[in-house]
Coordinates of C-alpha atoms and ligand atoms in Angstrom, one line a residue:
M20 CA 0.0 0.0 -0.1
Y21 CA 1.1 3.6 -0.8
T22 CA 0.9 6.3 1.7
M23 CA -0.1 8.9 -0.7
Q24 CA -3.5 8.0 -2.4
L25 CA -3.5 9.5 -5.8
V26 CA -7.0 8.5 -7.0
E27 CA -8.9 8.2 -3.7
N28 CA -12.6 7.6 -3.9
D29 CA -12.3 7.6 -7.8
V30 CA -14.2 5.1 -9.8
A31 CA -11.8 3.7 -12.5
V32 CA -12.9 1.3 -15.5
I33 CA -9.9 -0.6 -16.9
T34 CA -10.4 -2.8 -20.0
G35 CA -8.1 -5.8 -20.6
A36 CA -7.5 -6.0 -16.9
A37 CA -7.2 -9.7 -16.8
S38 CA -3.5 -9.7 -17.8
G39 CA -0.5 -7.7 -18.2
I40 CA -0.4 -4.0 -18.1
G41 CA -4.2 -3.8 -17.5
R42 CA -4.0 -6.0 -14.4
T43 CA -1.1 -4.2 -12.9
T44 CA -2.8 -0.8 -13.6
A45 CA -6.0 -2.1 -11.9
K46 CA -4.1 -3.2 -8.8
T47 CA -2.2 0.2 -8.8
F48 CA -5.5 2.2 -9.0
A49 CA -6.9 0.1 -6.2
D50 CA -3.8 0.6 -4.1
H51 CA -4.2 4.4 -4.6
G52 CA -7.7 4.4 -3.3
A53 CA -10.0 3.8 -6.5
S54 CA -12.8 1.5 -6.8
V55 CA -12.0 -0.5 -10.0
V56 CA -14.2 -2.1 -12.6
V57 CA -12.2 -4.8 -14.1
A58 CA -13.4 -5.5 -17.8
D59 CA -12.1 -8.2 -20.0
V60 CA -13.2 -11.0 -22.3
D61 CA -11.4 -13.5 -20.1
A62 CA -13.8 -14.0 -17.1
D63 CA -11.4 -16.5 -15.2
A64 CA -8.4 -14.3 -15.3
G65 CA -10.5 -11.2 -14.8
A66 CA -11.8 -12.8 -11.6
E67 CA -8.3 -13.4 -10.5
T68 CA -7.6 -9.7 -10.9
V69 CA -10.5 -8.9 -8.6
A70 CA -9.4 -11.4 -6.1
E71 CA -5.9 -10.0 -6.0
I72 CA -7.3 -6.4 -5.4
T73 CA -9.8 -7.5 -2.7
D74 CA -7.3 -9.6 -1.0
A75 CA -5.1 -6.7 -0.6
G76 CA -8.0 -4.6 1.0
G77 CA -9.2 -2.9 -2.3
D78 CA -12.4 -2.6 -4.0
A79 CA -13.0 -4.2 -7.4
T80 CA -15.7 -5.8 -9.5
F81 CA -15.4 -7.7 -12.7
V82 CA -17.6 -7.3 -15.7
R83 CA -17.2 -9.6 -18.8
T84 CA -16.8 -7.1 -21.8
D85 CA -15.7 -7.6 -25.3
V86 CA -14.6 -4.0 -26.1
S87 CA -15.4 -4.6 -29.8
D88 CA -19.1 -4.9 -28.9
P89 CA -20.8 -1.5 -28.2
D90 CA -23.6 -3.2 -26.1
D91 CA -20.9 -4.7 -23.8
V92 CA -19.1 -1.4 -23.5
E93 CA -22.2 0.3 -22.6
A94 CA -23.1 -2.2 -20.0
M95 CA -19.5 -2.0 -18.6
I96 CA -19.9 1.8 -18.1
E97 CA -23.2 1.2 -16.6
T98 CA -21.7 -1.1 -14.2
A99 CA -19.3 1.6 -12.9
V100 CA -22.2 3.9 -12.4
S101 CA -24.6 1.5 -10.7
E102 CA -22.0 -0.1 -8.5
Y103 CA -19.9 2.8 -7.5
G104 CA -22.0 5.9 -8.4
G105 CA -20.2 7.4 -11.5
L106 CA -16.9 7.3 -13.6
D107 CA -13.8 9.2 -13.0
V108 CA -11.1 7.4 -15.0
L109 CA -11.5 5.0 -18.0
Y110 CA -8.4 3.2 -19.2
N111 CA -9.0 1.8 -22.7
N112 CA -6.3 -0.8 -22.5
A113 CA -7.6 -3.9 -24.2
A114 CA -6.0 -4.8 -27.4
I115 CA -4.8 -7.8 -29.4
E116 CA -1.4 -7.8 -31.3
G117 CA -2.7 -9.3 -34.6
P118 CA -0.4 -11.3 -36.9
V119 CA 3.2 -10.5 -37.4
A120 CA 3.4 -10.1 -41.1
R121 CA 4.2 -7.6 -43.8
L122 CA 1.3 -5.9 -45.5
G123 CA 1.4 -8.1 -48.5
E124 CA 0.8 -11.1 -46.3
Y125 CA -1.4 -9.6 -43.8
D126 CA -4.8 -11.4 -43.5
D127 CA -8.0 -9.4 -44.3
D128 CA -10.0 -10.7 -41.5
A129 CA -7.1 -10.3 -39.0
F130 CA -6.9 -6.7 -40.0
E131 CA -10.5 -6.1 -39.4
Q132 CA -10.3 -7.8 -36.1
V133 CA -7.3 -5.6 -35.0
I134 CA -9.3 -2.5 -36.0
D135 CA -12.4 -3.7 -34.2
V136 CA -10.7 -4.3 -30.9
N137 CA -7.8 -2.0 -30.8
L138 CA -9.6 1.1 -32.5
K139 CA -13.3 0.7 -32.4
G140 CA -13.0 -0.7 -28.9
V141 CA -11.4 2.6 -27.8
W142 CA -14.0 4.6 -29.7
Y143 CA -16.8 2.7 -27.9
G144 CA -15.2 3.3 -24.5
M145 CA -14.9 7.0 -25.3
K146 CA -18.4 7.2 -26.5
Y147 CA -20.2 5.8 -23.5
G148 CA -17.4 6.9 -20.9
I149 CA -17.7 10.4 -22.0
D150 CA -21.5 10.2 -21.5
A151 CA -21.0 9.0 -17.8
M152 CA -18.3 11.6 -17.2
L153 CA -20.4 14.5 -18.4
A154 CA -22.9 13.5 -15.8
D155 CA -20.4 13.4 -13.2
D156 CA -18.1 16.6 -13.4
G157 CA -15.6 15.2 -16.0
G158 CA -13.0 12.6 -15.7
S159 CA -9.8 11.4 -17.3
I160 CA -9.7 9.0 -20.2
I161 CA -6.4 7.2 -21.1
S162 CA -6.1 4.8 -24.0
A163 CA -3.3 2.5 -25.0
S164 CA -1.2 3.6 -28.1
S165 CA 2.1 2.0 -28.8
I166 CA 5.6 3.0 -30.3
G167 CA 4.1 1.4 -33.2
G168 CA 1.5 4.0 -33.5
E169 CA 4.2 6.6 -33.5
V170 CA 6.6 5.2 -36.0
A171 CA 6.4 2.1 -38.1
V172 CA 7.6 -1.1 -36.6
P173 CA 8.0 -3.7 -39.3
Q174 CA 5.3 -6.4 -39.6
Y175 CA 2.9 -4.6 -37.3
G176 CA 1.1 -2.6 -39.9
G177 CA -2.6 -3.3 -38.7
Y178 CA -1.7 -2.9 -35.1
G179 CA 0.4 0.2 -35.7
A180 CA -2.3 1.9 -37.8
A181 CA -5.0 1.3 -35.1
K182 CA -2.6 2.6 -32.5
A183 CA -1.9 5.7 -34.5
A184 CA -5.6 6.2 -34.7
V185 CA -6.1 5.8 -31.1
S186 CA -3.6 8.8 -30.4
H187 CA -5.4 10.8 -32.9
L188 CA -8.9 10.1 -31.6
T189 CA -7.4 11.1 -28.2
K190 CA -6.7 14.5 -29.5
Y191 CA -10.4 14.9 -30.7
A192 CA -11.7 13.7 -27.3
A193 CA -9.3 16.1 -25.6
I194 CA -10.3 19.2 -27.4
E195 CA -14.1 18.5 -27.8
Y196 CA -14.4 18.1 -24.1
A197 CA -11.9 20.2 -22.6
E198 CA -14.3 22.8 -21.3
E199 CA -16.4 20.2 -19.7
G200 CA -13.6 18.8 -17.6
I201 CA -12.8 15.7 -19.4
R202 CA -9.1 15.0 -20.1
A203 CA -8.0 12.5 -22.7
N204 CA -4.5 11.2 -23.1
A205 CA -2.8 8.2 -24.4
V206 CA 0.4 6.1 -23.3
A207 CA 2.8 4.6 -25.8
P208 CA 4.7 1.8 -24.3
G209 CA 7.7 0.1 -25.9
I210 CA 8.3 -3.4 -25.3
V211 CA 6.7 -4.6 -22.0
R212 CA 7.1 -8.1 -20.5
T213 CA 3.5 -9.4 -20.7
D214 CA 1.7 -12.4 -22.3
M215 CA 1.3 -10.4 -25.4
I216 CA 5.1 -10.3 -25.9
E217 CA 5.5 -13.9 -24.6
R218 CA 3.1 -15.1 -27.2
T219 CA 4.9 -13.3 -30.0
I220 CA 8.3 -14.8 -28.8
E221 CA 6.9 -18.1 -28.7
E222 CA 5.8 -18.0 -32.2
H223 CA 8.6 -16.1 -33.5
P224 CA 11.6 -17.0 -31.3
E225 CA 13.9 -14.9 -33.5
M226 CA 12.0 -11.7 -32.4
E227 CA 13.3 -12.0 -28.7
E228 CA 16.7 -10.6 -29.6
Q229 CA 14.9 -7.8 -31.5
F230 CA 12.8 -6.9 -28.6
L231 CA 15.6 -6.9 -26.2
N232 CA 17.5 -4.5 -28.3
T233 CA 14.5 -2.2 -29.1
E234 CA 14.7 0.3 -26.2
P235 CA 17.9 2.3 -25.5
M236 CA 17.3 1.4 -21.8
A237 CA 18.4 -2.0 -20.9
G238 CA 15.9 -4.9 -21.0
L239 CA 12.2 -4.8 -21.4
A240 CA 9.7 -2.5 -19.5
D241 CA 7.9 -3.9 -16.4
P242 CA 4.2 -3.5 -16.6
Q243 CA 4.4 -1.4 -13.4
E244 CA 6.3 1.3 -15.4
I245 CA 3.5 1.7 -17.7
A246 CA 0.8 1.5 -14.8
N247 CA 2.6 4.4 -13.2
A248 CA 2.3 6.7 -16.2
V249 CA -1.4 5.7 -16.5
L250 CA -1.7 6.6 -12.7
F251 CA -0.2 10.0 -13.4
L252 CA -2.6 10.6 -16.3
G253 CA -5.6 9.4 -14.2
S254 CA -4.9 11.6 -11.3
D255 CA -4.9 15.3 -10.6
L256 CA -1.0 15.2 -10.8
S257 CA -1.7 15.7 -14.6
S258 CA -4.5 18.2 -14.2
R259 CA -3.4 20.3 -17.0
V260 CA -2.2 17.6 -19.3
T261 CA -4.6 16.7 -22.2
G262 CA -4.4 15.5 -25.9
V263 CA -1.0 14.1 -25.5
T264 CA 0.4 10.5 -26.1
L265 CA 3.0 9.9 -23.4
P266 CA 5.8 7.6 -24.5
V267 CA 7.0 5.1 -21.9
E268 CA 9.7 3.5 -24.0
G269 CA 13.0 3.8 -22.5
G270 CA 14.0 6.5 -25.0
Y271 CA 13.2 4.6 -28.2
L272 CA 11.4 7.6 -29.9
A273 CA 14.2 10.0 -29.0
Q274 CA 16.5 8.3 -31.5
Ligands
NAD8 N1 3.2 -5.5 -24.2 C1 3.8 -4.6 -25.1 O1 5.0 -4.7 -25.3 C2 3.0 -3.5 -25.3 C3 3.8 -2.4 -26.1 C4 2.9 -1.3 -26.5 C5 1.6 -1.3 -26.2 N2 0.9 -2.2 -25.6 C6 -0.4 -2.1 -25.3 O2 -0.8 -2.2 -24.1 C7 -2.0 -2.8 -23.7 C8 -2.0 -4.0 -22.9 O3 -1.1 -5.0 -23.4 P1 -0.6 -6.3 -22.7 O4 0.9 -6.4 -23.1 O5 -0.8 -6.1 -21.2 O6 -1.5 -7.4 -23.4 P2 -2.1 -8.8 -22.7 O7 -2.2 -9.7 -24.0 O8 -1.1 -9.3 -21.7 O9 -3.4 -8.3 -22.2 C9 -4.5 -7.9 -22.9 C10 -5.8 -8.1 -22.3 O10 -6.7 -7.7 -23.2 C11 -7.8 -8.7 -23.2 N3 -8.6 -8.6 -24.5 C12 -8.3 -8.9 -25.6 N4 -9.2 -8.7 -26.4 C13 -10.2 -8.0 -25.8 C14 -11.6 -7.6 -26.2 N5 -12.0 -7.7 -27.4 N6 -12.3 -7.2 -25.2 C15 -11.9 -7.1 -24.0 N7 -10.8 -7.5 -23.6 C16 -9.9 -8.0 -24.5 C17 -7.1 -10.0 -23.2 O11 -8.0 -11.1 -22.7 C18 -6.0 -9.6 -22.0 O12 -6.5 -9.9 -20.7 C19 -2.5 -3.1 -25.3 O13 -3.2 -2.1 -25.7 C20 -1.3 -3.2 -26.0 O14 -1.5 -3.0 -27.5 C21 1.6 -3.3 -25.1

């Protein structure tokens, strides 16, 4: 537990919170005093996130959500309102990596799926999340972009295009709702040690070396390092920050 509670009494909805960065962020927000709605397609692992939070004395509830389904996303936001009385922070974190392939070999259906989850999922979150925040004195929306949304990372075309669009959508949310007290920002992680990366290494072992050498800082990022950036953007510490994509990538984009 931290002594300084950065999001005390806030209500946070975190998608993709059954694994990796989302789970760590959910636990971090709970440690800092927020009630957390854990949303994911994976109900078993989502329940584990909730158990880890409640075992540590925090407050969390799981809602099974496919972010590419607008009805699910609407119900997810409604859960925050009905369970905890409103919405202060929304972290649109859920995403899939899609295939590792150059554009010529990139499968059509896979491209569509990546856009549905990684981009439209964020859009639905904003759409319903903004509604709830407008009814509740504003709030902070954070969405997951990536270094692949800032520069081209070979063989991640669908993923990178979706992530670039997430950063751009973030700017729209920021300027359209600034006056009403809603801030919108994104984070752009580099390579973070999670199941997403482990899956890719398993399928393409040759990529491990590439991943390890991507960021100027040594090794891979820890999910906690991304969660800390999301906590900053979700808390009043960033009260004048809106419309930005914050890189958390060990200096990769400075090169
Ligand atoms: N790991 C990295 O190196 C890295 C780098 C840059 C950006 N990111 C981004 O960070 C975010 C989290 O990534 P991670 O590494 O923790 O991934 P992860 O695969 O470990 O976790 C992703 C979670 O999202 C869930 N999910 C997938 N599709 C969903 C859907 N349609 N609806 C709801 N939930 C769904 C999964 O069940 C899983 O629990 C993603 O947006 C990812 O693109 C990760």
